[in-house]
PDB file of C-alpha atoms in Angstrom:
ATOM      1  CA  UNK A   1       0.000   0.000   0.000  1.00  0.00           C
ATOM      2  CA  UNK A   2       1.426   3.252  -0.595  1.00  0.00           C
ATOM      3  CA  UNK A   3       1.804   6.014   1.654  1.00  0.00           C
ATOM      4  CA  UNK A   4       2.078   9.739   1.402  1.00  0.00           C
ATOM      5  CA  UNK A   5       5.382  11.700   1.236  1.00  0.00           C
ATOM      6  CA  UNK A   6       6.225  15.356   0.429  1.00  0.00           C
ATOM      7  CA  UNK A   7       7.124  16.844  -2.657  1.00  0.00           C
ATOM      8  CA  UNK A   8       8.811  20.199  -3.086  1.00  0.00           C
ATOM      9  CA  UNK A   9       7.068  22.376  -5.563  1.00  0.00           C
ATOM     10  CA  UNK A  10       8.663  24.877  -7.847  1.00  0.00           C
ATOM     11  CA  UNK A  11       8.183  29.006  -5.684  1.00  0.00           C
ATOM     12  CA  UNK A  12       5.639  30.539  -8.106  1.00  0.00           C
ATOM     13  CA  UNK A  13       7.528  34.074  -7.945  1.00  0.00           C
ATOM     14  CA  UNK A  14      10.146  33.075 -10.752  1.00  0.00           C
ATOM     15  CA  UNK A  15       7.170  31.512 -12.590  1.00  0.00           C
ATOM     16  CA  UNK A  16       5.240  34.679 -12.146  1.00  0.00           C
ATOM     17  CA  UNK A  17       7.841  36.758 -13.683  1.00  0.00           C
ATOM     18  CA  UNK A  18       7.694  34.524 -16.217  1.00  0.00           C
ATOM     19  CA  UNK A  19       4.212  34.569 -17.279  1.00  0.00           C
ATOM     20  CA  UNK A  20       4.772  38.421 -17.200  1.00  0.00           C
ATOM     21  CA  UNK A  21       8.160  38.332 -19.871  1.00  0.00           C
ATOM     22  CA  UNK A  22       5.408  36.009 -22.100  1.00  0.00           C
ATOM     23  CA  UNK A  23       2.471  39.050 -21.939  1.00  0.00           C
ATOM     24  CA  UNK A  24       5.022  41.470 -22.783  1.00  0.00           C
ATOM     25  CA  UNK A  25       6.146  39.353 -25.796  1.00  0.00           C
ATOM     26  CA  UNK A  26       2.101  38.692 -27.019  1.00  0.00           C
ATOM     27  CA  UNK A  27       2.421  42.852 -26.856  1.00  0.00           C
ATOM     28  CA  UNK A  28       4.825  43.364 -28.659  1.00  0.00           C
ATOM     29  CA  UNK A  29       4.338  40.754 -31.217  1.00  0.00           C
ATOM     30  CA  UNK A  30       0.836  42.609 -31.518  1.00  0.00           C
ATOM     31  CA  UNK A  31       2.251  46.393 -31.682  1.00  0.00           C
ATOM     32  CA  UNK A  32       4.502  44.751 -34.945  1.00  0.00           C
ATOM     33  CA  UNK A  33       1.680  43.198 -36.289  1.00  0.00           C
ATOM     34  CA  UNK A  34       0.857  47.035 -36.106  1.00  0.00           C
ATOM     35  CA  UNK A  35       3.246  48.292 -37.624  1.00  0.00           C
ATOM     36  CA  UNK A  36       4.568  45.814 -40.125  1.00  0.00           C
ATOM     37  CA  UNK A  37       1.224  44.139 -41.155  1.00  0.00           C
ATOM     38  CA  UNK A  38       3.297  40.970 -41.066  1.00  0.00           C
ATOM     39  CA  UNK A  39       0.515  38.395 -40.648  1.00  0.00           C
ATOM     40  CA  UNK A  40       3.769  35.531 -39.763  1.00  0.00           C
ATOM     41  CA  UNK A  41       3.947  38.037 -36.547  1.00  0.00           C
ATOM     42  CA  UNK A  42       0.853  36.274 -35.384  1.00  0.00           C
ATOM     43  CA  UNK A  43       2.564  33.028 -34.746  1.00  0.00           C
ATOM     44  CA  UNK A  44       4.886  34.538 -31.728  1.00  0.00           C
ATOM     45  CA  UNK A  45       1.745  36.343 -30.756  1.00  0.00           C
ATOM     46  CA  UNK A  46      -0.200  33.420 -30.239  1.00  0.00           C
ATOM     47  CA  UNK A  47       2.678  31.129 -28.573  1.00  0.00           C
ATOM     48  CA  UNK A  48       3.139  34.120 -26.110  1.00  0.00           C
ATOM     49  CA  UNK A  49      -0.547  34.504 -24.922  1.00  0.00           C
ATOM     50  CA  UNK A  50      -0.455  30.228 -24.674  1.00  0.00           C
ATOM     51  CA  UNK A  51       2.417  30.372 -22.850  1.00  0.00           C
ATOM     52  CA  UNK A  52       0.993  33.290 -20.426  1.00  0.00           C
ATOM     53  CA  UNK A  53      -2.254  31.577 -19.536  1.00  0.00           C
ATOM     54  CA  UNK A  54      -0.322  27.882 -19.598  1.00  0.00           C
ATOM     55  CA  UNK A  55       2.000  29.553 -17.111  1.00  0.00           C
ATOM     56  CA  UNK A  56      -0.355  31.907 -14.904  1.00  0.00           C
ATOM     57  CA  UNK A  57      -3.093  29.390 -14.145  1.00  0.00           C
ATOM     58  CA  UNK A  58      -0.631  26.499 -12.789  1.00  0.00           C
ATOM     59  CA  UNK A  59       0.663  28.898 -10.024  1.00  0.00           C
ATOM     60  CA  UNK A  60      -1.319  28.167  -6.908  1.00  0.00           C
ATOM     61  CA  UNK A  61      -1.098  29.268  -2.917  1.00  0.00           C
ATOM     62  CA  UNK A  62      -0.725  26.495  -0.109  1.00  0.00           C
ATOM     63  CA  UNK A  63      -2.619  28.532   2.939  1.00  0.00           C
ATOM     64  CA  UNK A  64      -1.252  27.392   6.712  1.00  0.00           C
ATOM     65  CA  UNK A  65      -2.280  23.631   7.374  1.00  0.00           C
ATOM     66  CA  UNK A  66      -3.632  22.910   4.118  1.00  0.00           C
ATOM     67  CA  UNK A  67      -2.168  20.602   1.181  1.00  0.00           C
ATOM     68  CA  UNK A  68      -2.542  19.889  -2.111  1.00  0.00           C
ATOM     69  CA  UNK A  69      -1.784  16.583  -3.644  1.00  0.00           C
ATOM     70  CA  UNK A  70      -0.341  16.332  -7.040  1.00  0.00           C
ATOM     71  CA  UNK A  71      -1.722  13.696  -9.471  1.00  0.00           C
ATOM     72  CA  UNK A  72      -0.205  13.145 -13.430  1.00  0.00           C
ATOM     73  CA  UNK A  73      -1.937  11.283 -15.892  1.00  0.00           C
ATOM     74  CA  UNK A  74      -4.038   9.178 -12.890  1.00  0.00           C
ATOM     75  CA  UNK A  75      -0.246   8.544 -11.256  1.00  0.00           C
ATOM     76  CA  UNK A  76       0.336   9.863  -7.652  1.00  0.00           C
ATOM     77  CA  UNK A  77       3.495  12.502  -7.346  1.00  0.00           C
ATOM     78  CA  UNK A  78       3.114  13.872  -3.945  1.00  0.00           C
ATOM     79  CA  UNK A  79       1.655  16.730  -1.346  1.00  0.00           C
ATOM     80  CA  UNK A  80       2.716  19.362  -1.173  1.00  0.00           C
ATOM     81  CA  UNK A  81       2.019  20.986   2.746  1.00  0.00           C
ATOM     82  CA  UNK A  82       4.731  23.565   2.586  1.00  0.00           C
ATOM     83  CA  UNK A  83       2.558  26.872   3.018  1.00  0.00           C
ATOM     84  CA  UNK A  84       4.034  29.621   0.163  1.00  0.00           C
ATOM     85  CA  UNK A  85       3.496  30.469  -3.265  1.00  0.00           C
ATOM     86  CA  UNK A  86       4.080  27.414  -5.808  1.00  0.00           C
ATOM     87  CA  UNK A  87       4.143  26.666  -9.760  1.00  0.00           C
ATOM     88  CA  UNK A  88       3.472  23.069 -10.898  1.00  0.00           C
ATOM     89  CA  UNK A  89       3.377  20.979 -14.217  1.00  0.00           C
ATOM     90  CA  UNK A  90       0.523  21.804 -16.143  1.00  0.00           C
ATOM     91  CA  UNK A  91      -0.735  18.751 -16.702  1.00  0.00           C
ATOM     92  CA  UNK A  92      -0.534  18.088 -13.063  1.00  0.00           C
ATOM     93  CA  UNK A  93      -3.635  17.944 -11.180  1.00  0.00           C
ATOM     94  CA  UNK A  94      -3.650  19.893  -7.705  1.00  0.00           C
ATOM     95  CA  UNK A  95      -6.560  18.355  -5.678  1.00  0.00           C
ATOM     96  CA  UNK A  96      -6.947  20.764  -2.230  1.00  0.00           C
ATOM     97  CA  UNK A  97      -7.265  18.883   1.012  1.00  0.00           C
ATOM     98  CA  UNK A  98      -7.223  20.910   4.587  1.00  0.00           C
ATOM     99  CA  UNK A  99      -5.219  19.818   7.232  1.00  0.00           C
ATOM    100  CA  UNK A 100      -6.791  21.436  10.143  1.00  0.00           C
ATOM    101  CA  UNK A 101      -9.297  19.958  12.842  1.00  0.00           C
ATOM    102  CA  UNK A 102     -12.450  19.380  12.329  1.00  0.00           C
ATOM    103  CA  UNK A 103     -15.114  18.924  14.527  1.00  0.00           C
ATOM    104  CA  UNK A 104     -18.143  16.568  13.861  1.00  0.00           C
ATOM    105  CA  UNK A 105     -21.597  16.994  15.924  1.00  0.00           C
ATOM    106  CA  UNK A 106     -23.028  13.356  15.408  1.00  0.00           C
ATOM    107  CA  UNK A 107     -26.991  13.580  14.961  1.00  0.00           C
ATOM    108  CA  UNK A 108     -28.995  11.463  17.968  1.00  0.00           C
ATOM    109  CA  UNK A 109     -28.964   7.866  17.353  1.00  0.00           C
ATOM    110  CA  UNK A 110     -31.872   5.547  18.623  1.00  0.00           C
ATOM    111  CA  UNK A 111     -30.272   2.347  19.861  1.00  0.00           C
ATOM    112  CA  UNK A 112     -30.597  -0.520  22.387  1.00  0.00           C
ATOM    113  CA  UNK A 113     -27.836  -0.726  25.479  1.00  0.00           C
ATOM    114  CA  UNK A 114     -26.576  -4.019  26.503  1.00  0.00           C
ATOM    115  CA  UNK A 115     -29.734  -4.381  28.463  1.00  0.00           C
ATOM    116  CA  UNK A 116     -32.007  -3.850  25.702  1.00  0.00           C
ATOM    117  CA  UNK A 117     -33.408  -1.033  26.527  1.00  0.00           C
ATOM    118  CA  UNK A 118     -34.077   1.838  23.793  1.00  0.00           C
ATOM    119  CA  UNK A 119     -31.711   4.639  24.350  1.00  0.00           C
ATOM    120  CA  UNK A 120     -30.801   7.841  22.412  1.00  0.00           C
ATOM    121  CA  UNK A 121     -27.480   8.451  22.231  1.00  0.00           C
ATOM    122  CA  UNK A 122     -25.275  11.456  19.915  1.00  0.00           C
ATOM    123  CA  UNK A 123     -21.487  11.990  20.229  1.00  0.00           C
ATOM    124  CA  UNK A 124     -19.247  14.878  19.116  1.00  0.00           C
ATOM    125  CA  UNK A 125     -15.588  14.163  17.228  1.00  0.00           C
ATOM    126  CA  UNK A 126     -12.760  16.345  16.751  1.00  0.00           C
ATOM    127  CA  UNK A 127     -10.642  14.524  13.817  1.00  0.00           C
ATOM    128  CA  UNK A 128      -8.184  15.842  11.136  1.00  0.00           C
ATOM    129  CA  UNK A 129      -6.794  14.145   7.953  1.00  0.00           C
ATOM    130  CA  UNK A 130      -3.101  12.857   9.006  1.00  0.00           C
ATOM    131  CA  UNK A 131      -2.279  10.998   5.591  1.00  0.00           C
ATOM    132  CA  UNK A 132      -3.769  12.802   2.533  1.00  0.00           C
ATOM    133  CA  UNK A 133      -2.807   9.842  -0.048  1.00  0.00           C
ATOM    134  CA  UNK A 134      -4.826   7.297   2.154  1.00  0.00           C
ATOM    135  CA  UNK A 135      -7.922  10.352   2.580  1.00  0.00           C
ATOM    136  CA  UNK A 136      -8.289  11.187  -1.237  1.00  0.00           C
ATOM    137  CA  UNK A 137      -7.337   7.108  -2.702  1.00  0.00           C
ATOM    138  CA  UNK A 138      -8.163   4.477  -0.019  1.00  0.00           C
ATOM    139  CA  UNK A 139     -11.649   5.933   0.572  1.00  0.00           C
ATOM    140  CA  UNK A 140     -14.732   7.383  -1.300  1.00  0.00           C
ATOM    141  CA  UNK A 141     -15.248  10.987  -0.338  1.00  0.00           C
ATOM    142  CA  UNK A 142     -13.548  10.787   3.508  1.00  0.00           C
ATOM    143  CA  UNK A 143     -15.656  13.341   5.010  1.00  0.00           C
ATOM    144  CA  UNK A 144     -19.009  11.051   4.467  1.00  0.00           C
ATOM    145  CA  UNK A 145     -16.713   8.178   5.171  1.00  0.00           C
ATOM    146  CA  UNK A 146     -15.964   9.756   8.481  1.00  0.00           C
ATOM    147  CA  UNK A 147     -19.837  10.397   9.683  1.00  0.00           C
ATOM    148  CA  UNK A 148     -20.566   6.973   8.390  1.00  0.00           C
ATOM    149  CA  UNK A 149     -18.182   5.195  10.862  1.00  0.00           C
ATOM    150  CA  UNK A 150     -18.687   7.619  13.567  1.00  0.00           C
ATOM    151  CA  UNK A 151     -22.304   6.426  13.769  1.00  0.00           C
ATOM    152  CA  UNK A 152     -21.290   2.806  13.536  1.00  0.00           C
ATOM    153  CA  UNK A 153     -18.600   2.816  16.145  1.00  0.00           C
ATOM    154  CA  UNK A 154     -21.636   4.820  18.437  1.00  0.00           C
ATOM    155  CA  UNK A 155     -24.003   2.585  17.905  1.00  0.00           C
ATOM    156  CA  UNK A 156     -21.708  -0.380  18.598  1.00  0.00           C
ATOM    157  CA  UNK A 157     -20.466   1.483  21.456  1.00  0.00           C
ATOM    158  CA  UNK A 158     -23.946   1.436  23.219  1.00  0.00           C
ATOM    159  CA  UNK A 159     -24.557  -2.316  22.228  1.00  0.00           C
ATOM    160  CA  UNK A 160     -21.833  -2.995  24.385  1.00  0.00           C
ATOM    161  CA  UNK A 161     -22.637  -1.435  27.867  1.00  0.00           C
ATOM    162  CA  UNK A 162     -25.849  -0.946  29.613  1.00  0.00           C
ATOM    163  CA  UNK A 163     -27.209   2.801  30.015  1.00  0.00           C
ATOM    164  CA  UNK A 164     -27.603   2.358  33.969  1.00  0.00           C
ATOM    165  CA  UNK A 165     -27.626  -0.587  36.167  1.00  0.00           C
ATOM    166  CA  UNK A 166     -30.093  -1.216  39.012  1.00  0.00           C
ATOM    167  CA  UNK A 167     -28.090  -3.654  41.232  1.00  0.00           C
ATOM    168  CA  UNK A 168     -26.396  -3.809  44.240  1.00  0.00           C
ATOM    169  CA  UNK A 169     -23.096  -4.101  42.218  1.00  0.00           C
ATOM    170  CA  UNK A 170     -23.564  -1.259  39.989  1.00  0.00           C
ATOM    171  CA  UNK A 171     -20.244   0.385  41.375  1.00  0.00           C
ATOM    172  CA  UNK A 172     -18.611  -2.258  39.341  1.00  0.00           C
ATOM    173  CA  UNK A 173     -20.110  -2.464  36.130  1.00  0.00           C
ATOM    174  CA  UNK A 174     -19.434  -0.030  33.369  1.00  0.00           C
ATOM    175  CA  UNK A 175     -22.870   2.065  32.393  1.00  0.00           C
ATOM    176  CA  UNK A 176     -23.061   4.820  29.935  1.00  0.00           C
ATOM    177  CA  UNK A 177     -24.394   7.352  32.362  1.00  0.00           C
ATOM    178  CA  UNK A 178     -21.681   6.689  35.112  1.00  0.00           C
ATOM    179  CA  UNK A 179     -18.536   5.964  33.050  1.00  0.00           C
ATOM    180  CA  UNK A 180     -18.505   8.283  30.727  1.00  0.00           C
ATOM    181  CA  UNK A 181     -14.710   9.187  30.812  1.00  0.00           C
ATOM    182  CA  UNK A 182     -14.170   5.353  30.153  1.00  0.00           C
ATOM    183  CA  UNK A 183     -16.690   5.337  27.559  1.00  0.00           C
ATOM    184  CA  UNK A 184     -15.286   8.025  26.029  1.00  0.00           C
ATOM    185  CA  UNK A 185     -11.842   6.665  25.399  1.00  0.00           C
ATOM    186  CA  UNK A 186     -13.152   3.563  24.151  1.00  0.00           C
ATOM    187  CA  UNK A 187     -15.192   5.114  21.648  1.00  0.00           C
ATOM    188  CA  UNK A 188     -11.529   7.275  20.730  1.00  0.00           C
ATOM    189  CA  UNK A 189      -9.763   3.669  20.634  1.00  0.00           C
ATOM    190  CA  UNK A 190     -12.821   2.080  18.028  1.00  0.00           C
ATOM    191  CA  UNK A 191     -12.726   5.375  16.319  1.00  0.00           C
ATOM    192  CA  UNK A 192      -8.918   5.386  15.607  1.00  0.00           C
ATOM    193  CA  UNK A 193      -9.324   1.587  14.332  1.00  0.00           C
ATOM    194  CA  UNK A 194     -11.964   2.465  11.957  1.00  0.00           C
ATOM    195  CA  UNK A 195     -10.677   6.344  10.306  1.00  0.00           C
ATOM    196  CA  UNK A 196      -7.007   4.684  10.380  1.00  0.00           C
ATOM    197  CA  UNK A 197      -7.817   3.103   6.687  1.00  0.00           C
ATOM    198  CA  UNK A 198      -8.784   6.472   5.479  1.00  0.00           C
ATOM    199  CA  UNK A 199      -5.434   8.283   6.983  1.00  0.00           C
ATOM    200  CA  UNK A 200      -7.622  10.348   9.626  1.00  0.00           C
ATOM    201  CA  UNK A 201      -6.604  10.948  13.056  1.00  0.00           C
ATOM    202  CA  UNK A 202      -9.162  11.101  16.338  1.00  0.00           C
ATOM    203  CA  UNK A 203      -8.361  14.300  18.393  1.00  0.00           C
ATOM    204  CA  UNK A 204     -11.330  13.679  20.890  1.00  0.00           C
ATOM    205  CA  UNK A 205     -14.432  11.878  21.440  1.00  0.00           C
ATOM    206  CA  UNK A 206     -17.273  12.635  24.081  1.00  0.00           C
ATOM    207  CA  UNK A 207     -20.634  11.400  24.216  1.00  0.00           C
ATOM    208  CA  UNK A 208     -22.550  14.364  23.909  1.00  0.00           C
ATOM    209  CA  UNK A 209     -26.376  13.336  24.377  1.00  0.00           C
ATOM    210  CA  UNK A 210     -27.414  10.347  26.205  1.00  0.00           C
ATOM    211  CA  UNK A 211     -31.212   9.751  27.766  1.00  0.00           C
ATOM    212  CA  UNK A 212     -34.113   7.096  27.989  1.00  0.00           C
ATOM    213  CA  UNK A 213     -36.070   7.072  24.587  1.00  0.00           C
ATOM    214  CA  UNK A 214     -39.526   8.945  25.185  1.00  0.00           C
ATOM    215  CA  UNK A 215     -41.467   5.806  25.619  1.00  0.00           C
ATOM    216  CA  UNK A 216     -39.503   4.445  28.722  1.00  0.00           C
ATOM    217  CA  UNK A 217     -38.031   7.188  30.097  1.00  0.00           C
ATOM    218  CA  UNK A 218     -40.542   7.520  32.162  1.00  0.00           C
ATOM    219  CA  UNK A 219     -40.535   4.271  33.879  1.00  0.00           C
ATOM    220  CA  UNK A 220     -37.428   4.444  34.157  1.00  0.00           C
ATOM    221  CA  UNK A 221     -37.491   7.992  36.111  1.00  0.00           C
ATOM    222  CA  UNK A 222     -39.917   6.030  38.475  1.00  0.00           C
ATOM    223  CA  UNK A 223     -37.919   3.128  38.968  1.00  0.00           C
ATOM    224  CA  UNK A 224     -34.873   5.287  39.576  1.00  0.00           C
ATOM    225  CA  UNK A 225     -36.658   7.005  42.143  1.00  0.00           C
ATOM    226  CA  UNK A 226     -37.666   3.842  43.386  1.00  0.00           C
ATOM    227  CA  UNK A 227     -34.093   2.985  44.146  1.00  0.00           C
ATOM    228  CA  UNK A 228     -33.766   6.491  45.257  1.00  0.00           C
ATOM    229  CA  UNK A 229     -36.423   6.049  47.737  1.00  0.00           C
ATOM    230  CA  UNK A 230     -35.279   2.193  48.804  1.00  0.00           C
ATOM    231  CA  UNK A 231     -31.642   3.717  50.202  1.00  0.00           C
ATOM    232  CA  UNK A 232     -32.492   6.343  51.465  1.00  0.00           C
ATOM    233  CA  UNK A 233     -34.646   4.401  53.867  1.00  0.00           C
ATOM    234  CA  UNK A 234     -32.032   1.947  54.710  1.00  0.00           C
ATOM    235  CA  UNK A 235     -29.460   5.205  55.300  1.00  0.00           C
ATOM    236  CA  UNK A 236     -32.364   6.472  57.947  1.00  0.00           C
ATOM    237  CA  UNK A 237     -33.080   3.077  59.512  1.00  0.00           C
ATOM    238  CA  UNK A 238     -29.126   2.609  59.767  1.00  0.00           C
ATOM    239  CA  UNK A 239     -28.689   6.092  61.486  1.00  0.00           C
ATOM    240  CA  UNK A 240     -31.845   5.754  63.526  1.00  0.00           C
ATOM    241  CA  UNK A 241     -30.703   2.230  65.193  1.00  0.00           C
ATOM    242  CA  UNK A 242     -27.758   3.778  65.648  1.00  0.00           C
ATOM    243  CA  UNK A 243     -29.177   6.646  67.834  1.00  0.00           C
ATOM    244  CA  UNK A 244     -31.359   4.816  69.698  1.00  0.00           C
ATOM    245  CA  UNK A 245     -28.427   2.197  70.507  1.00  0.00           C
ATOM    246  CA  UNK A 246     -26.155   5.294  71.918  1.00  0.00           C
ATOM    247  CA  UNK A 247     -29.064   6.996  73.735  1.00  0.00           C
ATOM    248  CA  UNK A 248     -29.927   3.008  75.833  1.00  0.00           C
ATOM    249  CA  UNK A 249     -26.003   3.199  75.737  1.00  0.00           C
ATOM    250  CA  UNK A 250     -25.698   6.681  77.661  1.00  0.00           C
ATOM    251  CA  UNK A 251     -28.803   5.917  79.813  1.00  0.00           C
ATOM    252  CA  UNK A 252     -27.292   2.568  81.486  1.00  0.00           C
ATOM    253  CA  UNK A 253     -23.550   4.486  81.697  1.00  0.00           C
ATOM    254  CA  UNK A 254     -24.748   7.455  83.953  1.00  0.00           C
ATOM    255  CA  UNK A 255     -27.529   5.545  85.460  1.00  0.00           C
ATOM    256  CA  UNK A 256     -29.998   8.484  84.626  1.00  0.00           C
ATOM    257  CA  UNK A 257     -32.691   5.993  84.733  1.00  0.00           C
ATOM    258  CA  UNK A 258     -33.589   1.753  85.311  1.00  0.00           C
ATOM    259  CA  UNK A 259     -35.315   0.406  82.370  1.00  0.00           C
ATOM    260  CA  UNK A 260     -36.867  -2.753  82.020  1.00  0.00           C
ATOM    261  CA  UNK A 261     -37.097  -4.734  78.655  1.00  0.00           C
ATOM    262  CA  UNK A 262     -40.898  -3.714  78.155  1.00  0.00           C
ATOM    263  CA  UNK A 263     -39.885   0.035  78.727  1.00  0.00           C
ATOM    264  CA  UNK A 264     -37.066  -0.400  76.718  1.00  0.00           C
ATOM    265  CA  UNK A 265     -39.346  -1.817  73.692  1.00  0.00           C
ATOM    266  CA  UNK A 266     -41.287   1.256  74.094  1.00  0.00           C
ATOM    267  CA  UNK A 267     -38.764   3.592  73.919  1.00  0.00           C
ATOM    268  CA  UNK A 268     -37.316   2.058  71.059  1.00  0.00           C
ATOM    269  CA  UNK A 269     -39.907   1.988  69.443  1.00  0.00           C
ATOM    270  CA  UNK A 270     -40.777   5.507  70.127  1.00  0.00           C
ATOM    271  CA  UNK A 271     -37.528   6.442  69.182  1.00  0.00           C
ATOM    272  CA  UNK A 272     -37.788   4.755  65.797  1.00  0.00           C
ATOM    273  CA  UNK A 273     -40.972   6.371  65.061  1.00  0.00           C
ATOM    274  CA  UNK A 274     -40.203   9.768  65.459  1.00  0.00           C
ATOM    275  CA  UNK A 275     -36.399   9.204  63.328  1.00  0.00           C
ATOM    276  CA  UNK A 276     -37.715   7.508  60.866  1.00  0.00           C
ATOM    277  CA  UNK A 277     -40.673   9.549  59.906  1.00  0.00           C
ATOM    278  CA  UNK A 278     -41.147  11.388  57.028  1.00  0.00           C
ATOM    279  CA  UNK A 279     -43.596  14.385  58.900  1.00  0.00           C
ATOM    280  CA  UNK A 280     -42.624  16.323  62.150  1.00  0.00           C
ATOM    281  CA  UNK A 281     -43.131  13.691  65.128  1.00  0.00           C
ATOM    282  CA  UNK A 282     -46.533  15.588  67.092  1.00  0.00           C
ATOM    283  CA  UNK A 283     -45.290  14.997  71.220  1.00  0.00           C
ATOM    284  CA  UNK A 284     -47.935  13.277  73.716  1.00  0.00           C
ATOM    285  CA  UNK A 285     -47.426  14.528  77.391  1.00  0.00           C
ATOM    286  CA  UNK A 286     -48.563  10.882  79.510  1.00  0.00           C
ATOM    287  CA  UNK A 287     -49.407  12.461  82.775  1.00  0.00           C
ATOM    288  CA  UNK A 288     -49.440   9.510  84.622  1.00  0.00           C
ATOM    289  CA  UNK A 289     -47.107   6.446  84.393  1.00  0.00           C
ATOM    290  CA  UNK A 290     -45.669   4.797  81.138  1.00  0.00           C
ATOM    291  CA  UNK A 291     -48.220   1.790  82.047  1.00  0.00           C
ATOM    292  CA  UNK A 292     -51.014   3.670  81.378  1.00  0.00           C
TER     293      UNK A 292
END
């Protein structure tokens, strides 16, 4: 397979000065024309003006991080990246290709995670052409060729991990929603596989979008709360035991007070009731003895 490699072009200033020398010849051949009605005069007139255009339209600019590669007669000669003022063959042709990043903004995919579950998911890629032989001969028209994989490596990318997990493990599986900096260079690693044929390099890759499709996302919300709901319970219960273990704790240390196990079942249970509430616990004054 061949590869790209540099060719120095001819500075277009000489060239210039050229094509110049060649318009003054046309005008003078034409002012003796003039004067000498020699009609053989019109031979040098004609090669001049040739000459002049043949001359003044192969001169061409290279701009800062762009390239142009050289083809002859359907036979690859080079790039030229140099930035400056060049002159090539005629018969050469000088295809433009820009060097410089580019960023694509991936439209919003509608997939299925790992789980199965339909997600939308969109991701944003900065990427610039690193081999211009590989970008303009090993591939049809890289810029399509760039969205085409992008989508492909996304949408294999979600196939691969679930969007959120539910279990009691989910701290060690990979989701979309939680390990996104891991996703992230995974999708630059399948990205880099894929644009390497067509000689483009991966700057970045972030997932940009990522939600629920409409018609679960909001069972999902309510299962998420769910889960929401479930720990923070078990937090409060946890805390609350804990209190009410200290407070017997303290109680039987500084002997502020002998309780027996039936008092002890009420206050716990008192104790639990008012922690583990959701509204404002509403005090009772018992003005006569905890038996009655």
């Amino acid at each position: 397979m061949k590869q790209e490699f540099s060719k120095k072009a001819i500075s277009g200033y000489p060239m210039l000065l050229v094509a110049l020398m060649f318009l003054a010849g046309a005008v003078y051949s034409l002012v003796r024309i003039i004067q000498t009605e020699n009609p053989w005069m019109a031979i040098p007139l004609a090669s001049c003006i040739i000459l002049f255009f043949l001359t003044l339209v192969d001169l061409f600019i290279v701009n800062p991080n762009d390239a142009r590669v050289l083809i002859l007669f359907g036979t690859y000669k080079g790039a030229v990246k140099d930035n400056g003022f060049y002159w090539a063959n005629p018969f050469l042709v000088k295809r433009k290709i820009t060097l410089r990043a580019r960023n694509l903004n991936g439209e919003k995919l509608k997939v299925n995670d790992k789980a199965g579950n339909p997600i939308e998911i969109a991701a944003v890629v900065v990427w610039q052409v690193e081999d211009t032989y590989k970008a303009c001969f090993d591939v049809d028209r890289y810029e399509s060729y760039v969205i085409v994989q992008s989508e492909a490596a996304v949408r294999h990318l979600a196939g691969a991990y679930p969007y959120d997990t539910f279990e009691d493990d989910a701290e060690e599986t990979l989701t979309l929603r939680a390990g996104k900096e891991q996703v992230s260079t995974e999708l630059e690693k399948e990205l880099a596989e894929r644009f390497e044929r067509a000689g483009i390099k991966v700057i970045e890759a972030r997932i940009s979008h990522l939600a629920y499709a409409p018609e679960i996302a909001e069972a999902m919300l309510r299962r998420q709360q769910a889960v929401a709901v479930v720990a923070a319970r078990t937090q409060i219960v946890e805390g609350a035991v804990s209190m009410v273990e200290l407070a017997l704790e303290k109680l039987a240390k500084n002997h502020v007070v002998e309780l027996d196990e039936e008092k002890k079942a009420t206050m716990v249970s008192n104790l639990l009731v008012v922690l583990c509430s959701e509204s404002s616990a509403s005090p009772v004054v018992n003005a006569g003895t905890l038996y009655q």
